[in-house]
Amino acid sequence: MSATEPPASPQPEPRFSTAAVAATAHTTEAPARTSRKAVLAWGLWDWGSAAFNAVVTTFVFTVYLTSESFGSAGVVEAQLGWALAGAGLLIAVLAPVTGQRSDTSGRRKLWLAVNTYIVVALTAAMVFVAPEPSYLWLGLFLVAAGNIFFEFAGVNYNAMLSQVSTPRSIGRVSGFGWGMGYVGGIVLLLIVYFGFIQGLFGVPQGDGWPVRIAMVVSALWFGLFALPVLFAVPEYRGVGAKRDKIGFFASYARLGRDIRRLWRESRHTVWFLLASAVFRDGLAGVFTFGGVLAASVFGFSAGEVIIFAIAANVVAGVSTIAVGALDDRLGAKPVIVSALIGLVISGLLVFFLHDGGQIVFWTAGLALCLFVGPAQSASRTFLARIIPPGREGEVFGLYATTGRAVSFLAPTMFALFVGLSGEAYYGILGIVLVLVLGLILLLPVRASQPQLTD
């Protein structure tokens, strides 16, 4: 056994072993067959969530909030960072328990609805954030609170994957959801960019109104497309709902016991949570700093960055949907490992060929996006296959928590490499290093998942 390999589980095969749980979870919790109506309804939530992921936190509102209208350059970015760090801390502390309680209450869908429409309301309230320094803290509060409730909603949404898929379809269903998110982002970004930013809809250009009205449209978008899953997928009534219901603070004691038991009986699950936290932060860094690199290193204009973002979402969406079938046939781990290797190679190409100009970023940069979506989707299906029945919300809460716990890695490594070298393109190496670390941590994890064929 190598130094990095987690200890093997004792024999006979434990209750939480991958193979045993994969079989048990999907025979006791999953539907007998995949319903296209339920899958489409579930995927439309991902389509609608692009309103928050792409428009609010990535390309539009946070860019608006860190403009010179709200304060000095460098100061507002730091304040945004601290606000999101505080949100991340609350998510890390609360996500596993809120997920656990949604399982045991049998109200998984209810809490998905509650958290989703809180995000919708917070997004709509961004219309009141005028471009003045006195409104900065309102904007920061709305973004931070939106992140918290979006993550809570995501815990319940991910937990529902086992309710809309079977062992033969879970990879394709997960890939379909991620792909819908990317495609939804493309459509909404096109509407926002050309309709509001470029003025095709005739919105007044002064006082930040193009962005502020776009937030109202984004809220309506998310609210509308979140409705189908609430009607098409029944409320959770599995074995988790039959566990004893306990108080909020007592839930932490139960969580501690469950984590200790999971560590004893299914150590590879805990190891995967750690590995995925690292490589998922690297995946986030690809998109977070992609626009920065495009502008600062490769000379993209603001408009060209948006166009690249749209193209990146197209590539990521198509590849994610296509690779979902491979996930079902080969298992999630080979997909993740292949995607991470592809990401490392593509990132190194961007670094070493950066003098080649924009054509390098368009080709190698889009190659990066080709692998991001499949890695994200397969990570979700890997975990969904090994979660003990009735604990989906709790374990996906841990998934959210572990991701937040190391969310400083990619930004820190990016900043460190840029600071030491004095060149922005060296930040690429920082992100690649995070991806390599995640890959190394993943390799010893024992998948032992059934090889499924049609």
PDB file of C-alpha atoms in Angstrom, residues 230-434:
ATOM      1  CA  LEU A 230     -41.427  20.875  -8.235  1.00  0.00           C
ATOM      2  CA  PHE A 231     -44.410  19.434 -10.122  1.00  0.00           C
ATOM      3  CA  ALA A 232     -42.879  16.486 -12.004  1.00  0.00           C
ATOM      4  CA  VAL A 233     -40.735  14.864  -9.283  1.00  0.00           C
ATOM      5  CA  PRO A 234     -42.530  13.500  -6.184  1.00  0.00           C
ATOM      6  CA  GLU A 235     -41.416  14.417  -2.675  1.00  0.00           C
ATOM      7  CA  TYR A 236     -38.765  12.167  -1.138  1.00  0.00           C
ATOM      8  CA  ARG A 237     -40.225   9.259   0.852  1.00  0.00           C
ATOM      9  CA  GLY A 238     -37.226   6.911   1.018  1.00  0.00           C
ATOM     10  CA  VAL A 239     -35.501   5.256   3.934  1.00  0.00           C
ATOM     11  CA  GLY A 240     -33.863   8.494   5.043  1.00  0.00           C
ATOM     12  CA  ALA A 241     -37.277   9.946   5.855  1.00  0.00           C
ATOM     13  CA  LYS A 242     -37.804   7.070   8.301  1.00  0.00           C
ATOM     14  CA  ARG A 243     -34.854   8.047  10.500  1.00  0.00           C
ATOM     15  CA  ASP A 244     -35.651   9.594  13.866  1.00  0.00           C
ATOM     16  CA  LYS A 245     -36.265  13.331  13.670  1.00  0.00           C
ATOM     17  CA  ILE A 246     -34.084  15.322  16.066  1.00  0.00           C
ATOM     18  CA  GLY A 247     -33.405  18.964  16.906  1.00  0.00           C
ATOM     19  CA  PHE A 248     -31.132  21.288  14.925  1.00  0.00           C
ATOM     20  CA  PHE A 249     -28.148  21.185  17.305  1.00  0.00           C
ATOM     21  CA  ALA A 250     -28.557  17.461  17.915  1.00  0.00           C
ATOM     22  CA  SER A 251     -28.154  17.070  14.150  1.00  0.00           C
ATOM     23  CA  TYR A 252     -24.472  17.985  14.524  1.00  0.00           C
ATOM     24  CA  ALA A 253     -23.936  15.147  16.995  1.00  0.00           C
ATOM     25  CA  ARG A 254     -25.626  12.727  14.575  1.00  0.00           C
ATOM     26  CA  LEU A 255     -23.522  14.127  11.729  1.00  0.00           C
ATOM     27  CA  GLY A 256     -20.333  13.528  13.722  1.00  0.00           C
ATOM     28  CA  ARG A 257     -21.324   9.932  14.431  1.00  0.00           C
ATOM     29  CA  ASP A 258     -22.217   9.343  10.802  1.00  0.00           C
ATOM     30  CA  ILE A 259     -18.909  10.776   9.567  1.00  0.00           C
ATOM     31  CA  ARG A 260     -16.948   8.583  11.988  1.00  0.00           C
ATOM     32  CA  ARG A 261     -18.898   5.536  10.856  1.00  0.00           C
ATOM     33  CA  LEU A 262     -18.381   6.486   7.214  1.00  0.00           C
ATOM     34  CA  TRP A 263     -14.637   6.803   7.872  1.00  0.00           C
ATOM     35  CA  ARG A 264     -14.527   3.347   9.485  1.00  0.00           C
ATOM     36  CA  GLU A 265     -16.688   1.515   6.983  1.00  0.00           C
ATOM     37  CA  SER A 266     -16.278   3.371   3.680  1.00  0.00           C
ATOM     38  CA  ARG A 267     -13.034   5.292   3.890  1.00  0.00           C
ATOM     39  CA  HIS A 268     -12.858   5.685   0.131  1.00  0.00           C
ATOM     40  CA  THR A 269     -16.004   7.843   0.267  1.00  0.00           C
ATOM     41  CA  VAL A 270     -14.340  10.280   2.665  1.00  0.00           C
ATOM     42  CA  TRP A 271     -11.176  10.183   0.562  1.00  0.00           C
ATOM     43  CA  PHE A 272     -13.197  11.001  -2.546  1.00  0.00           C
ATOM     44  CA  LEU A 273     -14.814  13.973  -0.802  1.00  0.00           C
ATOM     45  CA  LEU A 274     -11.321  15.328  -0.135  1.00  0.00           C
ATOM     46  CA  ALA A 275      -9.996  14.642  -3.638  1.00  0.00           C
ATOM     47  CA  SER A 276     -13.063  16.097  -5.331  1.00  0.00           C
ATOM     48  CA  ALA A 277     -12.899  19.214  -3.168  1.00  0.00           C
ATOM     49  CA  VAL A 278      -9.412  19.908  -4.502  1.00  0.00           C
ATOM     50  CA  PHE A 279      -9.979  19.202  -8.181  1.00  0.00           C
ATOM     51  CA  ARG A 280     -13.386  20.941  -8.174  1.00  0.00           C
ATOM     52  CA  ASP A 281     -11.663  24.087  -6.925  1.00  0.00           C
ATOM     53  CA  GLY A 282      -9.269  23.764  -9.842  1.00  0.00           C
ATOM     54  CA  LEU A 283     -12.243  23.425 -12.207  1.00  0.00           C
ATOM     55  CA  ALA A 284     -13.774  26.561 -10.714  1.00  0.00           C
ATOM     56  CA  GLY A 285     -10.459  28.350 -11.219  1.00  0.00           C
ATOM     57  CA  VAL A 286     -10.524  27.565 -14.950  1.00  0.00           C
ATOM     58  CA  PHE A 287     -13.710  29.592 -15.382  1.00  0.00           C
ATOM     59  CA  THR A 288     -13.002  32.179 -12.664  1.00  0.00           C
ATOM     60  CA  PHE A 289      -9.666  33.267 -14.108  1.00  0.00           C
ATOM     61  CA  GLY A 290     -10.272  32.396 -17.749  1.00  0.00           C
ATOM     62  CA  GLY A 291     -11.713  35.829 -18.517  1.00  0.00           C
ATOM     63  CA  VAL A 292      -8.907  37.572 -16.625  1.00  0.00           C
ATOM     64  CA  LEU A 293      -6.269  35.720 -18.640  1.00  0.00           C
ATOM     65  CA  ALA A 294      -8.096  36.294 -21.908  1.00  0.00           C
ATOM     66  CA  ALA A 295      -8.066  40.056 -21.334  1.00  0.00           C
ATOM     67  CA  SER A 296      -4.713  40.566 -19.625  1.00  0.00           C
ATOM     68  CA  VAL A 297      -2.531  38.037 -21.479  1.00  0.00           C
ATOM     69  CA  PHE A 298      -4.196  37.535 -24.846  1.00  0.00           C
ATOM     70  CA  GLY A 299      -5.619  41.029 -25.418  1.00  0.00           C
ATOM     71  CA  PHE A 300      -9.335  40.166 -25.597  1.00  0.00           C
ATOM     72  CA  SER A 301     -11.712  43.121 -25.407  1.00  0.00           C
ATOM     73  CA  ALA A 302     -14.650  43.049 -22.972  1.00  0.00           C
ATOM     74  CA  GLY A 303     -16.969  42.030 -25.809  1.00  0.00           C
ATOM     75  CA  GLU A 304     -14.580  39.314 -26.968  1.00  0.00           C
ATOM     76  CA  VAL A 305     -14.425  37.902 -23.438  1.00  0.00           C
ATOM     77  CA  ILE A 306     -18.229  37.536 -23.422  1.00  0.00           C
ATOM     78  CA  ILE A 307     -18.159  35.887 -26.850  1.00  0.00           C
ATOM     79  CA  PHE A 308     -15.457  33.488 -25.641  1.00  0.00           C
ATOM     80  CA  ALA A 309     -17.541  32.756 -22.524  1.00  0.00           C
ATOM     81  CA  ILE A 310     -20.499  31.827 -24.708  1.00  0.00           C
ATOM     82  CA  ALA A 311     -18.313  29.585 -26.874  1.00  0.00           C
ATOM     83  CA  ALA A 312     -16.830  28.020 -23.753  1.00  0.00           C
ATOM     84  CA  ASN A 313     -20.290  27.191 -22.443  1.00  0.00           C
ATOM     85  CA  VAL A 314     -21.239  25.624 -25.791  1.00  0.00           C
ATOM     86  CA  VAL A 315     -18.185  23.361 -25.757  1.00  0.00           C
ATOM     87  CA  ALA A 316     -18.587  22.439 -22.093  1.00  0.00           C
ATOM     88  CA  GLY A 317     -22.310  21.757 -22.481  1.00  0.00           C
ATOM     89  CA  VAL A 318     -22.001  19.530 -25.546  1.00  0.00           C
ATOM     90  CA  SER A 319     -19.085  17.533 -24.117  1.00  0.00           C
ATOM     91  CA  THR A 320     -20.832  17.036 -20.778  1.00  0.00           C
ATOM     92  CA  ILE A 321     -23.996  15.639 -22.346  1.00  0.00           C
ATOM     93  CA  ALA A 322     -22.007  13.416 -24.733  1.00  0.00           C
ATOM     94  CA  VAL A 323     -19.684  11.992 -22.068  1.00  0.00           C
ATOM     95  CA  GLY A 324     -22.594  11.094 -19.777  1.00  0.00           C
ATOM     96  CA  ALA A 325     -23.062   7.844 -21.698  1.00  0.00           C
ATOM     97  CA  LEU A 326     -19.408   6.905 -21.118  1.00  0.00           C
ATOM     98  CA  ASP A 327     -19.916   7.502 -17.413  1.00  0.00           C
ATOM     99  CA  ASP A 328     -22.648   4.838 -17.411  1.00  0.00           C
ATOM    100  CA  ARG A 329     -20.529   2.339 -19.347  1.00  0.00           C
ATOM    101  CA  LEU A 330     -17.083   2.851 -17.827  1.00  0.00           C
ATOM    102  CA  GLY A 331     -17.871   4.306 -14.423  1.00  0.00           C
ATOM    103  CA  ALA A 332     -17.300   7.820 -13.135  1.00  0.00           C
ATOM    104  CA  LYS A 333     -13.675   7.497 -12.035  1.00  0.00           C
ATOM    105  CA  PRO A 334     -12.186   6.831 -15.514  1.00  0.00           C
ATOM    106  CA  VAL A 335     -14.118   9.834 -16.840  1.00  0.00           C
ATOM    107  CA  ILE A 336     -12.830  12.098 -14.061  1.00  0.00           C
ATOM    108  CA  VAL A 337      -9.226  10.901 -14.399  1.00  0.00           C
ATOM    109  CA  SER A 338      -9.275  11.338 -18.197  1.00  0.00           C
ATOM    110  CA  ALA A 339     -10.829  14.789 -17.879  1.00  0.00           C
ATOM    111  CA  LEU A 340      -8.267  15.937 -15.306  1.00  0.00           C
ATOM    112  CA  ILE A 341      -5.393  14.725 -17.489  1.00  0.00           C
ATOM    113  CA  GLY A 342      -6.916  16.580 -20.445  1.00  0.00           C
ATOM    114  CA  LEU A 343      -7.244  19.730 -18.331  1.00  0.00           C
ATOM    115  CA  VAL A 344      -3.615  19.573 -17.215  1.00  0.00           C
ATOM    116  CA  ILE A 345      -2.338  19.104 -20.777  1.00  0.00           C
ATOM    117  CA  SER A 346      -4.547  21.915 -22.136  1.00  0.00           C
ATOM    118  CA  GLY A 347      -3.515  24.259 -19.337  1.00  0.00           C
ATOM    119  CA  LEU A 348       0.163  23.605 -20.002  1.00  0.00           C
ATOM    120  CA  LEU A 349      -0.395  24.305 -23.704  1.00  0.00           C
ATOM    121  CA  VAL A 350      -1.939  27.685 -22.843  1.00  0.00           C
ATOM    122  CA  PHE A 351       1.084  28.451 -20.649  1.00  0.00           C
ATOM    123  CA  PHE A 352       3.886  27.380 -22.985  1.00  0.00           C
ATOM    124  CA  LEU A 353       2.283  28.730 -26.175  1.00  0.00           C
ATOM    125  CA  HIS A 354       1.000  32.036 -24.744  1.00  0.00           C
ATOM    126  CA  ASP A 355       3.159  34.048 -27.159  1.00  0.00           C
ATOM    127  CA  GLY A 356       1.090  32.619 -30.017  1.00  0.00           C
ATOM    128  CA  GLY A 357      -1.700  35.161 -29.447  1.00  0.00           C
ATOM    129  CA  GLN A 358      -5.446  34.800 -29.377  1.00  0.00           C
ATOM    130  CA  ILE A 359      -5.552  31.697 -31.559  1.00  0.00           C
ATOM    131  CA  VAL A 360      -3.771  29.807 -28.758  1.00  0.00           C
ATOM    132  CA  PHE A 361      -6.359  30.809 -26.206  1.00  0.00           C
ATOM    133  CA  TRP A 362      -9.249  30.044 -28.546  1.00  0.00           C
ATOM    134  CA  THR A 363      -7.952  26.528 -29.198  1.00  0.00           C
ATOM    135  CA  ALA A 364      -6.264  25.435 -25.964  1.00  0.00           C
ATOM    136  CA  GLY A 365      -8.698  27.481 -23.868  1.00  0.00           C
ATOM    137  CA  LEU A 366     -11.700  25.819 -25.448  1.00  0.00           C
ATOM    138  CA  ALA A 367      -9.959  22.456 -25.010  1.00  0.00           C
ATOM    139  CA  LEU A 368      -9.899  23.208 -21.265  1.00  0.00           C
ATOM    140  CA  CYS A 369     -13.656  23.774 -21.378  1.00  0.00           C
ATOM    141  CA  LEU A 370     -14.076  20.469 -23.202  1.00  0.00           C
ATOM    142  CA  PHE A 371     -13.003  18.623 -20.053  1.00  0.00           C
ATOM    143  CA  VAL A 372     -14.483  20.823 -17.282  1.00  0.00           C
ATOM    144  CA  GLY A 373     -18.112  19.751 -17.631  1.00  0.00           C
ATOM    145  CA  PRO A 374     -17.492  15.977 -17.771  1.00  0.00           C
ATOM    146  CA  ALA A 375     -15.315  16.179 -14.642  1.00  0.00           C
ATOM    147  CA  GLN A 376     -18.023  18.105 -12.782  1.00  0.00           C
ATOM    148  CA  SER A 377     -20.817  15.781 -13.847  1.00  0.00           C
ATOM    149  CA  ALA A 378     -18.921  12.539 -13.228  1.00  0.00           C
ATOM    150  CA  SER A 379     -17.906  13.782  -9.781  1.00  0.00           C
ATOM    151  CA  ARG A 380     -21.578  14.082  -8.893  1.00  0.00           C
ATOM    152  CA  THR A 381     -22.454  10.632 -10.233  1.00  0.00           C
ATOM    153  CA  PHE A 382     -19.488   8.994  -8.486  1.00  0.00           C
ATOM    154  CA  LEU A 383     -20.762  10.271  -5.176  1.00  0.00           C
ATOM    155  CA  ALA A 384     -24.415   9.512  -5.959  1.00  0.00           C
ATOM    156  CA  ARG A 385     -23.522   5.859  -6.606  1.00  0.00           C
ATOM    157  CA  ILE A 386     -21.820   5.331  -3.256  1.00  0.00           C
ATOM    158  CA  ILE A 387     -24.059   7.268  -0.864  1.00  0.00           C
ATOM    159  CA  PRO A 388     -25.873   5.024   1.625  1.00  0.00           C
ATOM    160  CA  PRO A 389     -29.635   5.045   0.911  1.00  0.00           C
ATOM    161  CA  GLY A 390     -31.520   7.887   2.561  1.00  0.00           C
ATOM    162  CA  ARG A 391     -28.445  10.026   3.240  1.00  0.00           C
ATOM    163  CA  GLU A 392     -28.171  11.794  -0.122  1.00  0.00           C
ATOM    164  CA  GLY A 393     -28.898  15.246   1.274  1.00  0.00           C
ATOM    165  CA  GLU A 394     -26.441  14.833   4.141  1.00  0.00           C
ATOM    166  CA  VAL A 395     -23.570  13.547   1.996  1.00  0.00           C
ATOM    167  CA  PHE A 396     -24.141  16.107  -0.750  1.00  0.00           C
ATOM    168  CA  GLY A 397     -24.098  18.653   2.060  1.00  0.00           C
ATOM    169  CA  LEU A 398     -20.647  17.337   2.951  1.00  0.00           C
ATOM    170  CA  TYR A 399     -19.805  17.583  -0.756  1.00  0.00           C
ATOM    171  CA  ALA A 400     -20.680  21.286  -0.654  1.00  0.00           C
ATOM    172  CA  THR A 401     -18.796  21.749   2.613  1.00  0.00           C
ATOM    173  CA  THR A 402     -15.566  20.082   1.531  1.00  0.00           C
ATOM    174  CA  GLY A 403     -15.631  22.095  -1.681  1.00  0.00           C
ATOM    175  CA  ARG A 404     -15.983  25.320   0.273  1.00  0.00           C
ATOM    176  CA  ALA A 405     -13.348  24.272   2.789  1.00  0.00           C
ATOM    177  CA  VAL A 406     -10.594  24.385   0.152  1.00  0.00           C
ATOM    178  CA  SER A 407     -12.068  27.079  -2.112  1.00  0.00           C
ATOM    179  CA  PHE A 408      -9.039  29.265  -1.382  1.00  0.00           C
ATOM    180  CA  LEU A 409      -6.657  26.907  -3.195  1.00  0.00           C
ATOM    181  CA  ALA A 410      -7.050  27.988  -6.835  1.00  0.00           C
ATOM    182  CA  PRO A 411      -7.201  31.762  -6.084  1.00  0.00           C
ATOM    183  CA  THR A 412      -4.200  31.494  -3.750  1.00  0.00           C
ATOM    184  CA  MET A 413      -2.087  29.495  -6.197  1.00  0.00           C
ATOM    185  CA  PHE A 414      -3.054  31.795  -9.064  1.00  0.00           C
ATOM    186  CA  ALA A 415      -2.114  34.900  -7.068  1.00  0.00           C
ATOM    187  CA  LEU A 416       1.083  33.292  -5.730  1.00  0.00           C
ATOM    188  CA  PHE A 417       2.418  32.336  -9.155  1.00  0.00           C
ATOM    189  CA  VAL A 418       1.518  35.728 -10.616  1.00  0.00           C
ATOM    190  CA  GLY A 419       3.103  37.535  -7.676  1.00  0.00           C
ATOM    191  CA  LEU A 420       6.346  35.544  -7.792  1.00  0.00           C
ATOM    192  CA  SER A 421       6.752  35.830 -11.565  1.00  0.00           C
ATOM    193  CA  GLY A 422       5.270  39.260 -12.211  1.00  0.00           C
ATOM    194  CA  GLU A 423       3.491  37.786 -15.252  1.00  0.00           C
ATOM    195  CA  ALA A 424      -0.244  37.020 -15.337  1.00  0.00           C
ATOM    196  CA  TYR A 425       0.145  33.938 -17.528  1.00  0.00           C
ATOM    197  CA  TYR A 426       2.102  32.176 -14.756  1.00  0.00           C
ATOM    198  CA  GLY A 427      -1.208  31.989 -12.887  1.00  0.00           C
ATOM    199  CA  ILE A 428      -2.118  29.173 -15.261  1.00  0.00           C
ATOM    200  CA  LEU A 429       0.536  27.014 -13.598  1.00  0.00           C
ATOM    201  CA  GLY A 430      -1.057  27.650 -10.207  1.00  0.00           C
ATOM    202  CA  ILE A 431      -4.412  26.324 -11.434  1.00  0.00           C
ATOM    203  CA  VAL A 432      -2.746  23.354 -13.150  1.00  0.00           C
ATOM    204  CA  LEU A 433      -0.982  22.504  -9.899  1.00  0.00           C
ATOM    205  CA  VAL A 434      -4.314  22.364  -8.046  1.00  0.00           C
TER     206      VAL A 434
END
